[in-house]
PDB file of C-alpha atoms and ligand atoms in Angstrom:
ATOM      1  CA  UNK V   1       0.000   0.000   0.000  1.00 71.00           C
ATOM      2  CA  UNK V   2       1.649   3.247  -1.143  1.00 86.00           C
ATOM      3  CA  UNK V   3       0.669   6.840  -0.565  1.00 93.00           C
ATOM      4  CA  UNK V   4      -1.438   7.644  -3.601  1.00 97.00           C
ATOM      5  CA  UNK V   5      -0.488  10.164  -6.256  1.00 97.00           C
ATOM      6  CA  UNK V   6      -3.095  11.948  -8.376  1.00 98.00           C
ATOM      7  CA  UNK V   7      -1.782  13.835 -11.398  1.00 98.00           C
ATOM      8  CA  UNK V   8      -3.795  16.094 -13.688  1.00 98.00           C
ATOM      9  CA  UNK V   9      -2.812  16.336 -17.358  1.00 98.00           C
ATOM     10  CA  UNK V  10      -4.291  19.435 -18.949  1.00 98.00           C
ATOM     11  CA  UNK V  11      -2.981  18.503 -22.403  1.00 98.00           C
ATOM     12  CA  UNK V  12      -3.335  21.462 -24.851  1.00 98.00           C
ATOM     13  CA  UNK V  13      -5.940  23.155 -22.678  1.00 97.00           C
ATOM     14  CA  UNK V  14      -5.735  26.060 -20.314  1.00 96.00           C
ATOM     15  CA  UNK V  15      -4.933  29.742 -20.389  1.00 95.00           C
ATOM     16  CA  UNK V  16      -4.255  32.459 -17.854  1.00 96.00           C
ATOM     17  CA  UNK V  17      -7.966  32.788 -17.108  1.00 94.00           C
ATOM     18  CA  UNK V  18      -7.948  29.276 -15.652  1.00 94.00           C
ATOM     19  CA  UNK V  19      -5.295  29.905 -13.011  1.00 96.00           C
ATOM     20  CA  UNK V  20      -8.120  30.244 -10.517  1.00 96.00           C
ATOM     21  CA  UNK V  21      -8.875  26.537 -11.065  1.00 96.00           C
ATOM     22  CA  UNK V  22      -5.283  25.714 -10.179  1.00 96.00           C
ATOM     23  CA  UNK V  23      -5.494  27.792  -7.020  1.00 96.00           C
ATOM     24  CA  UNK V  24      -8.722  25.987  -6.032  1.00 96.00           C
ATOM     25  CA  UNK V  25      -7.181  22.566  -6.751  1.00 97.00           C
ATOM     26  CA  UNK V  26      -4.102  23.531  -4.706  1.00 96.00           C
ATOM     27  CA  UNK V  27      -6.263  24.576  -1.782  1.00 96.00           C
ATOM     28  CA  UNK V  28      -8.161  21.270  -1.803  1.00 95.00           C
ATOM     29  CA  UNK V  29      -4.937  19.291  -2.228  1.00 95.00           C
ATOM     30  CA  UNK V  30      -3.503  20.884   0.904  1.00 94.00           C
ATOM     31  CA  UNK V  31      -6.552  19.799   2.868  1.00 93.00           C
ATOM     32  CA  UNK V  32      -6.541  16.211   1.572  1.00 92.00           C
ATOM     33  CA  UNK V  33      -4.159  14.431   3.908  1.00 87.00           C
ATOM     34  CA  UNK V  34      -2.365  11.280   2.796  1.00 92.00           C
ATOM     35  CA  UNK V  35      -2.375  11.923  -0.951  1.00 96.00           C
ATOM     36  CA  UNK V  36       0.154  13.570  -3.261  1.00 96.00           C
ATOM     37  CA  UNK V  37      -1.273  15.788  -5.991  1.00 97.00           C
ATOM     38  CA  UNK V  38       0.339  17.284  -9.084  1.00 98.00           C
ATOM     39  CA  UNK V  39      -0.871  19.159 -12.125  1.00 98.00           C
ATOM     40  CA  UNK V  40       0.719  19.330 -15.573  1.00 98.00           C
ATOM     41  CA  UNK V  41      -0.570  22.346 -17.524  1.00 98.00           C
ATOM     42  CA  UNK V  42       0.825  23.421 -20.918  1.00 98.00           C
ATOM     43  CA  UNK V  43       4.397  24.795 -20.897  1.00 98.00           C
ATOM     44  CA  UNK V  44       3.129  28.386 -21.057  1.00 97.00           C
ATOM     45  CA  UNK V  45       1.274  28.019 -17.778  1.00 97.00           C
ATOM     46  CA  UNK V  46       3.983  26.293 -15.724  1.00 98.00           C
ATOM     47  CA  UNK V  47       5.557  29.412 -14.224  1.00 97.00           C
ATOM     48  CA  UNK V  48       2.251  31.246 -13.563  1.00 97.00           C
ATOM     49  CA  UNK V  49       0.778  28.031 -12.141  1.00 97.00           C
ATOM     50  CA  UNK V  50       3.718  27.631  -9.763  1.00 97.00           C
ATOM     51  CA  UNK V  51       3.045  31.164  -8.541  1.00 94.00           C
ATOM     52  CA  UNK V  52      -0.552  30.168  -7.676  1.00 91.00           C
ATOM     53  CA  UNK V  53       0.191  26.600  -6.582  1.00 92.00           C
ATOM     54  CA  UNK V  54       0.518  27.052  -2.839  1.00 89.00           C
ATOM     55  CA  UNK V  55       2.874  24.068  -2.752  1.00 87.00           C
ATOM     56  CA  UNK V  56       0.951  21.925  -5.258  1.00 95.00           C
ATOM     57  CA  UNK V  57       3.498  20.166  -7.503  1.00 97.00           C
ATOM     58  CA  UNK V  58       3.424  21.566 -11.030  1.00 98.00           C
ATOM     59  CA  UNK V  59       4.876  19.600 -13.923  1.00 98.00           C
ATOM     60  CA  UNK V  60       5.211  19.424 -17.696  1.00 98.00           C
ATOM     61  CA  UNK V  61       3.721  17.109 -20.298  1.00 98.00           C
ATOM     62  CA  UNK V  62       6.950  16.491 -22.210  1.00 98.00           C
ATOM     63  CA  UNK V  63      10.664  17.261 -22.235  1.00 98.00           C
ATOM     64  CA  UNK V  64      13.371  16.988 -24.877  1.00 98.00           C
ATOM     65  CA  UNK V  65      16.053  14.378 -24.226  1.00 98.00           C
ATOM     66  CA  UNK V  66      18.885  16.725 -25.226  1.00 98.00           C
ATOM     67  CA  UNK V  67      20.398  19.306 -22.912  1.00 98.00           C
ATOM     68  CA  UNK V  68      20.050  22.206 -25.370  1.00 98.00           C
ATOM     69  CA  UNK V  69      20.497  23.061 -29.020  1.00 98.00           C
ATOM     70  CA  UNK V  70      18.772  23.116 -32.391  1.00 98.00           C
ATOM     71  CA  UNK V  71      15.423  21.542 -31.481  1.00 98.00           C
ATOM     72  CA  UNK V  72      12.847  24.078 -32.587  1.00 98.00           C
ATOM     73  CA  UNK V  73       9.703  24.021 -30.499  1.00 97.00           C
ATOM     74  CA  UNK V  74      11.117  21.825 -27.745  1.00 98.00           C
ATOM     75  CA  UNK V  75      11.747  22.500 -24.075  1.00 98.00           C
ATOM     76  CA  UNK V  76      14.696  21.176 -22.055  1.00 98.00           C
ATOM     77  CA  UNK V  77      14.785  19.720 -18.560  1.00 98.00           C
ATOM     78  CA  UNK V  78      16.889  22.657 -17.350  1.00 98.00           C
ATOM     79  CA  UNK V  79      14.214  25.056 -18.632  1.00 98.00           C
ATOM     80  CA  UNK V  80      11.535  23.113 -16.762  1.00 98.00           C
ATOM     81  CA  UNK V  81      13.612  23.235 -13.590  1.00 98.00           C
ATOM     82  CA  UNK V  82      14.080  26.974 -14.014  1.00 98.00           C
ATOM     83  CA  UNK V  83      10.277  27.324 -14.206  1.00 98.00           C
ATOM     84  CA  UNK V  84      10.117  25.289 -10.952  1.00 98.00           C
ATOM     85  CA  UNK V  85       8.443  22.261 -12.512  1.00 98.00           C
ATOM     86  CA  UNK V  86       8.877  19.210 -10.291  1.00 98.00           C
ATOM     87  CA  UNK V  87       7.788  16.442 -12.617  1.00 98.00           C
ATOM     88  CA  UNK V  88       7.268  15.574 -16.257  1.00 98.00           C
ATOM     89  CA  UNK V  89       5.044  13.130 -18.140  1.00 98.00           C
ATOM     90  CA  UNK V  90       6.947  11.202 -20.824  1.00 98.00           C
ATOM     91  CA  UNK V  91       5.653   8.792 -23.470  1.00 98.00           C
ATOM     92  CA  UNK V  92       1.985   9.770 -23.301  1.00 98.00           C
ATOM     93  CA  UNK V  93       0.154   7.791 -25.999  1.00 98.00           C
ATOM     94  CA  UNK V  94      -0.875  11.026 -27.736  1.00 98.00           C
ATOM     95  CA  UNK V  95       2.805  11.933 -28.143  1.00 98.00           C
ATOM     96  CA  UNK V  96       3.749   8.397 -29.139  1.00 98.00           C
ATOM     97  CA  UNK V  97       1.054   8.581 -31.855  1.00 97.00           C
ATOM     98  CA  UNK V  98       1.216  12.213 -33.011  1.00 97.00           C
ATOM     99  CA  UNK V  99       4.976  12.708 -32.665  1.00 97.00           C
ATOM    100  CA  UNK V 100       6.035   9.141 -33.485  1.00 97.00           C
ATOM    101  CA  UNK V 101       7.891   8.766 -30.195  1.00 98.00           C
ATOM    102  CA  UNK V 102       9.469   5.336 -29.775  1.00 98.00           C
ATOM    103  CA  UNK V 103      10.237   3.478 -26.555  1.00 98.00           C
ATOM    104  CA  UNK V 104      13.886   4.514 -26.976  1.00 98.00           C
ATOM    105  CA  UNK V 105      12.855   8.181 -27.264  1.00 98.00           C
ATOM    106  CA  UNK V 106      10.764   7.856 -24.115  1.00 98.00           C
ATOM    107  CA  UNK V 107      13.609   6.216 -22.211  1.00 97.00           C
ATOM    108  CA  UNK V 108      16.015   8.988 -23.268  1.00 97.00           C
ATOM    109  CA  UNK V 109      13.539  11.619 -22.051  1.00 97.00           C
ATOM    110  CA  UNK V 110      13.046   9.808 -18.740  1.00 96.00           C
ATOM    111  CA  UNK V 111      16.819   9.536 -18.254  1.00 95.00           C
ATOM    112  CA  UNK V 112      17.229  13.267 -18.915  1.00 96.00           C
ATOM    113  CA  UNK V 113      14.374  14.165 -16.562  1.00 96.00           C
ATOM    114  CA  UNK V 114      15.818  12.104 -13.717  1.00 95.00           C
ATOM    115  CA  UNK V 115      19.302  13.476 -14.300  1.00 94.00           C
ATOM    116  CA  UNK V 116      17.857  16.948 -13.744  1.00 96.00           C
ATOM    117  CA  UNK V 117      15.942  16.021 -10.612  1.00 96.00           C
ATOM    118  CA  UNK V 118      12.512  15.939 -12.235  1.00 97.00           C
ATOM    119  CA  UNK V 119      10.174  13.111 -11.281  1.00 97.00           C
ATOM    120  CA  UNK V 120       9.375  11.170 -14.488  1.00 97.00           C
ATOM    121  CA  UNK V 121       5.952   9.661 -15.177  1.00 98.00           C
ATOM    122  CA  UNK V 122       6.477   7.053 -17.887  1.00 98.00           C
ATOM    123  CA  UNK V 123       3.250   6.213 -19.739  1.00 98.00           C
ATOM    124  CA  UNK V 124       2.471   2.864 -21.307  1.00 98.00           C
ATOM    125  CA  UNK V 125      -0.735   1.350 -22.641  1.00 98.00           C
ATOM    126  CA  UNK V 126      -2.150  -0.926 -25.287  1.00 98.00           C
ATOM    127  CA  UNK V 127      -4.493  -0.176 -28.177  1.00 97.00           C
ATOM    128  CA  UNK V 128      -7.927  -1.674 -28.624  1.00 96.00           C
ATOM    129  CA  UNK V 129      -6.492  -3.964 -31.322  1.00 97.00           C
ATOM    130  CA  UNK V 130      -3.774  -5.238 -28.972  1.00 97.00           C
ATOM    131  CA  UNK V 131      -6.390  -6.059 -26.355  1.00 96.00           C
ATOM    132  CA  UNK V 132      -8.736  -7.732 -28.832  1.00 96.00           C
ATOM    133  CA  UNK V 133      -5.798  -9.927 -29.891  1.00 97.00           C
ATOM    134  CA  UNK V 134      -5.077 -10.719 -26.193  1.00 96.00           C
ATOM    135  CA  UNK V 135      -1.618  -9.167 -26.673  1.00 97.00           C
ATOM    136  CA  UNK V 136      -2.189  -6.354 -24.169  1.00 98.00           C
ATOM    137  CA  UNK V 137       0.102  -7.628 -21.401  1.00 98.00           C
ATOM    138  CA  UNK V 138       2.923  -8.446 -23.818  1.00 98.00           C
ATOM    139  CA  UNK V 139       2.598  -5.027 -25.488  1.00 98.00           C
ATOM    140  CA  UNK V 140       2.715  -3.120 -22.201  1.00 98.00           C
ATOM    141  CA  UNK V 141       5.578  -5.126 -20.685  1.00 98.00           C
ATOM    142  CA  UNK V 142       7.441  -4.680 -23.975  1.00 98.00           C
ATOM    143  CA  UNK V 143       6.901  -0.898 -23.795  1.00 98.00           C
ATOM    144  CA  UNK V 144       8.182  -0.919 -20.222  1.00 98.00           C
ATOM    145  CA  UNK V 145      11.327  -2.808 -21.198  1.00 96.00           C
ATOM    146  CA  UNK V 146      12.092  -0.199 -23.824  1.00 97.00           C
ATOM    147  CA  UNK V 147      10.896   2.942 -22.067  1.00 98.00           C
ATOM    148  CA  UNK V 148      12.026   2.677 -18.456  1.00 96.00           C
ATOM    149  CA  UNK V 149      15.139   4.621 -17.498  1.00 93.00           C
ATOM    150  CA  UNK V 150      18.405   2.827 -16.819  1.00 85.00           C
ATOM    151  CA  UNK V 151      18.092   3.205 -13.094  1.00 84.00           C
ATOM    152  CA  UNK V 152      15.724   5.006 -10.788  1.00 80.00           C
ATOM    153  CA  UNK V 153      14.939   5.647  -7.195  1.00 77.00           C
ATOM    154  CA  UNK V 154      11.316   4.880  -6.308  1.00 73.00           C
ATOM    155  CA  UNK V 155      10.514   8.518  -5.547  1.00 76.00           C
ATOM    156  CA  UNK V 156      11.757   9.685  -8.924  1.00 93.00           C
ATOM    157  CA  UNK V 157      10.016   7.267 -11.214  1.00 97.00           C
ATOM    158  CA  UNK V 158       6.289   6.665 -11.645  1.00 97.00           C
ATOM    159  CA  UNK V 159       4.630   4.420 -14.231  1.00 98.00           C
ATOM    160  CA  UNK V 160       1.223   5.304 -15.660  1.00 98.00           C
ATOM    161  CA  UNK V 161      -0.820   2.535 -17.274  1.00 98.00           C
ATOM    162  CA  UNK V 162      -3.135   4.202 -19.755  1.00 98.00           C
ATOM    163  CA  UNK V 163      -5.003   1.903 -22.125  1.00 98.00           C
ATOM    164  CA  UNK V 164      -5.367   3.982 -25.298  1.00 97.00           C
ATOM    165  CA  UNK V 165      -8.974   2.886 -25.777  1.00 97.00           C
ATOM    166  CA  UNK V 166      -9.870   4.339 -22.360  1.00 96.00           C
ATOM    167  CA  UNK V 167      -8.305   7.786 -22.840  1.00 96.00           C
ATOM    168  CA  UNK V 168     -10.884  10.504 -23.348  1.00 93.00           C
ATOM    169  CA  UNK V 169     -13.518   7.963 -24.374  1.00 94.00           C
ATOM    170  CA  UNK V 170     -15.488   7.420 -21.185  1.00 91.00           C
ATOM    171  CA  UNK V 171     -14.637   3.689 -21.503  1.00 92.00           C
ATOM    172  CA  UNK V 172     -12.894   3.107 -18.223  1.00 91.00           C
ATOM    173  CA  UNK V 173     -11.110  -0.229 -17.816  1.00 93.00           C
ATOM    174  CA  UNK V 174     -12.800  -2.706 -15.481  1.00 95.00           C
ATOM    175  CA  UNK V 175     -11.230  -3.349 -12.065  1.00 96.00           C
ATOM    176  CA  UNK V 176     -10.261  -6.831 -13.339  1.00 96.00           C
ATOM    177  CA  UNK V 177      -8.523  -5.377 -16.414  1.00 96.00           C
ATOM    178  CA  UNK V 178      -6.700  -2.890 -14.223  1.00 98.00           C
ATOM    179  CA  UNK V 179      -5.723  -5.534 -11.653  1.00 98.00           C
ATOM    180  CA  UNK V 180      -4.333  -7.846 -14.332  1.00 98.00           C
ATOM    181  CA  UNK V 181      -2.204  -5.135 -15.912  1.00 98.00           C
ATOM    182  CA  UNK V 182      -0.990  -3.518 -12.700  1.00 98.00           C
ATOM    183  CA  UNK V 183       0.137  -6.927 -11.410  1.00 98.00           C
ATOM    184  CA  UNK V 184       2.052  -7.497 -14.640  1.00 98.00           C
ATOM    185  CA  UNK V 185       3.635  -4.032 -14.418  1.00 98.00           C
ATOM    186  CA  UNK V 186       4.572  -4.603 -10.770  1.00 98.00           C
ATOM    187  CA  UNK V 187       6.239  -7.910 -11.692  1.00 98.00           C
ATOM    188  CA  UNK V 188       8.152  -6.198 -14.516  1.00 97.00           C
ATOM    189  CA  UNK V 189       9.310  -3.411 -12.179  1.00 96.00           C
ATOM    190  CA  UNK V 190      10.523  -5.902  -9.576  1.00 96.00           C
ATOM    191  CA  UNK V 191      12.313  -7.905 -12.252  1.00 95.00           C
ATOM    192  CA  UNK V 192      13.984  -4.743 -13.513  1.00 94.00           C
ATOM    193  CA  UNK V 193      14.771  -2.869 -10.274  1.00 94.00           C
ATOM    194  CA  UNK V 194      14.605  -5.590  -7.619  1.00 93.00           C
ATOM    195  CA  UNK V 195      13.080  -4.667  -4.270  1.00 93.00           C
ATOM    196  CA  UNK V 196      12.843  -0.982  -5.298  1.00 93.00           C
ATOM    197  CA  UNK V 197      10.478  -2.007  -8.084  1.00 94.00           C
ATOM    198  CA  UNK V 198       7.964  -2.925  -5.404  1.00 94.00           C
ATOM    199  CA  UNK V 199       7.901   0.684  -4.231  1.00 94.00           C
ATOM    200  CA  UNK V 200       7.559   2.485  -7.583  1.00 96.00           C
ATOM    201  CA  UNK V 201       4.073   3.929  -7.890  1.00 97.00           C
ATOM    202  CA  UNK V 202       1.825   2.696 -10.705  1.00 98.00           C
ATOM    203  CA  UNK V 203      -0.979   5.034 -11.757  1.00 98.00           C
ATOM    204  CA  UNK V 204      -4.040   4.152 -13.794  1.00 98.00           C
ATOM    205  CA  UNK V 205      -5.192   6.611 -16.451  1.00 98.00           C
ATOM    206  CA  UNK V 206      -8.161   6.560 -18.790  1.00 97.00           C
ATOM    207  CA  UNK V 207     -11.504   8.281 -18.180  1.00 95.00           C
ATOM    208  CA  UNK V 208     -11.059   8.506 -14.409  1.00 97.00           C
ATOM    209  CA  UNK V 209     -13.934  10.574 -13.001  1.00 97.00           C
ATOM    210  CA  UNK V 210     -15.401  11.321  -9.600  1.00 97.00           C
ATOM    211  CA  UNK V 211     -17.881   8.463  -9.923  1.00 96.00           C
ATOM    212  CA  UNK V 212     -15.404   5.689 -10.794  1.00 97.00           C
ATOM    213  CA  UNK V 213     -12.277   6.840  -8.939  1.00 97.00           C
ATOM    214  CA  UNK V 214     -12.904   5.036  -5.652  1.00 97.00           C
ATOM    215  CA  UNK V 215     -13.435   1.680  -7.402  1.00 97.00           C
ATOM    216  CA  UNK V 216     -10.182   2.120  -9.329  1.00 97.00           C
ATOM    217  CA  UNK V 217      -8.211   3.184  -6.255  1.00 97.00           C
ATOM    218  CA  UNK V 218      -9.425   0.064  -4.438  1.00 97.00           C
ATOM    219  CA  UNK V 219      -7.670  -2.213  -6.951  1.00 97.00           C
ATOM    220  CA  UNK V 220      -4.447  -3.881  -5.796  1.00 96.00           C
ATOM    221  CA  UNK V 221      -1.307  -2.098  -7.035  1.00 97.00           C
ATOM    222  CA  UNK V 222      -3.168   1.044  -8.122  1.00 98.00           C
ATOM    223  CA  UNK V 223      -1.132   3.789  -6.492  1.00 98.00           C
ATOM    224  CA  UNK V 224      -3.046   6.716  -7.933  1.00 98.00           C
ATOM    225  CA  UNK V 225      -4.328   8.134 -11.204  1.00 98.00           C
ATOM    226  CA  UNK V 226      -3.323  10.202 -14.206  1.00 98.00           C
ATOM    227  CA  UNK V 227      -6.381  12.257 -15.063  1.00 98.00           C
ATOM    228  CA  UNK V 228      -7.019  14.153 -18.288  1.00 98.00           C
ATOM    229  CA  UNK V 229     -10.429  15.724 -18.911  1.00 97.00           C
ATOM    230  CA  UNK V 230     -11.606  15.583 -15.319  1.00 98.00           C
ATOM    231  CA  UNK V 231      -8.564  17.525 -14.083  1.00 98.00           C
ATOM    232  CA  UNK V 232      -9.520  20.720 -15.916  1.00 97.00           C
ATOM    233  CA  UNK V 233     -11.803  22.044 -13.207  1.00 97.00           C
ATOM    234  CA  UNK V 234     -11.572  21.917  -9.443  1.00 97.00           C
ATOM    235  CA  UNK V 235     -15.228  20.810  -9.357  1.00 98.00           C
ATOM    236  CA  UNK V 236     -14.362  17.569 -11.178  1.00 98.00           C
ATOM    237  CA  UNK V 237     -10.787  17.028  -9.982  1.00 98.00           C
ATOM    238  CA  UNK V 238     -11.156  17.618  -6.250  1.00 98.00           C
ATOM    239  CA  UNK V 239     -13.548  14.667  -5.670  1.00 98.00           C
ATOM    240  CA  UNK V 240     -10.977  12.394  -7.348  1.00 98.00           C
ATOM    241  CA  UNK V 241      -8.275  13.716  -4.996  1.00 98.00           C
ATOM    242  CA  UNK V 242     -10.608  13.112  -2.067  1.00 97.00           C
ATOM    243  CA  UNK V 243     -11.327   9.550  -3.247  1.00 97.00           C
ATOM    244  CA  UNK V 244      -7.571   8.893  -3.280  1.00 97.00           C
ATOM    245  CA  UNK V 245      -7.251  10.266   0.227  1.00 93.00           C
ATOM    246  CA  UNK V 246      -9.730   7.559   1.264  1.00 77.00           C
TER     247      UNK V 246
HETATM  248  C1  LIG M   1      -4.760  11.183 -20.200  1.00 72.67           C
HETATM  249  O1  LIG M   1      -4.718  11.713 -21.294  1.00 72.67           O
HETATM  250  O2  LIG M   1      -3.708  11.004 -19.583  1.00 72.67           O
HETATM  251  C2  LIG M   1      -6.057  10.760 -19.687  1.00 72.67           C
HETATM  252  C3  LIG M   1      -6.072   9.825 -18.796  1.00 72.67           C
HETATM  253  O3  LIG M   1      -7.178  11.388 -20.206  1.00 72.67           O
HETATM  254  P1  LIG M   1      -8.703  11.192 -19.732  1.00 72.67           P
HETATM  255  O4  LIG M   1      -8.711  11.163 -18.226  1.00 72.67           O
HETATM  256  O5  LIG M   1      -9.419  12.362 -20.303  1.00 72.67           O
HETATM  257  O6  LIG M   1      -9.154   9.880 -20.304  1.00 72.67           O
END
């Protein structure tokens, strides 16, 4: 049983007018004992969000693997640190699909993030086709093999299991589906990192909402959630934080 972590992913949503939502989420997060909360707005909102965060951890949704240089449109780990980001999501399925990111790319980003003292949330997840073919466990453990950083302390690394068919669709995975995959991920982490692998947090992501969060958090080896749509407003996100607090 680990202390749960609930992370909001705002994707390409959010502008300065929504900083009030971040302040409200931060206020609720402070009151919810026993749960860690973080929010990953777009790059442009990281610094202003930190200013309103009241201690809430603010992170990014991507980072470039290189230290600096000719990478138009990208943001480095040092830049994120300068903006006081504390964590970064790497390998989200939308980036794997839209930006053709491979497992090796994701691993390089995770290595860079950890080297700079950013907590890295490594995302994995199968497609609907993989699941229909009963290949889902093999696909996800294969992604983990390729995407996990070389080495990691349990506080620095988090894995997020996000079945692609559940993201933004309202089709949340069943507790049995989640239990099967989280057990497989736990076994892979222990095989890779030994005893430390037992302490790395595994989040579930995919249409988590206030009304299904408690059932998901009750599943063995679910150490929290990565939340997209329902993290955009305090009204929807705070009940999920409270469900994680128990
Ligand atoms: C996500 O994109 O990480 C996600 C889980 O989205 P949603 O909660 O909207 O399905």
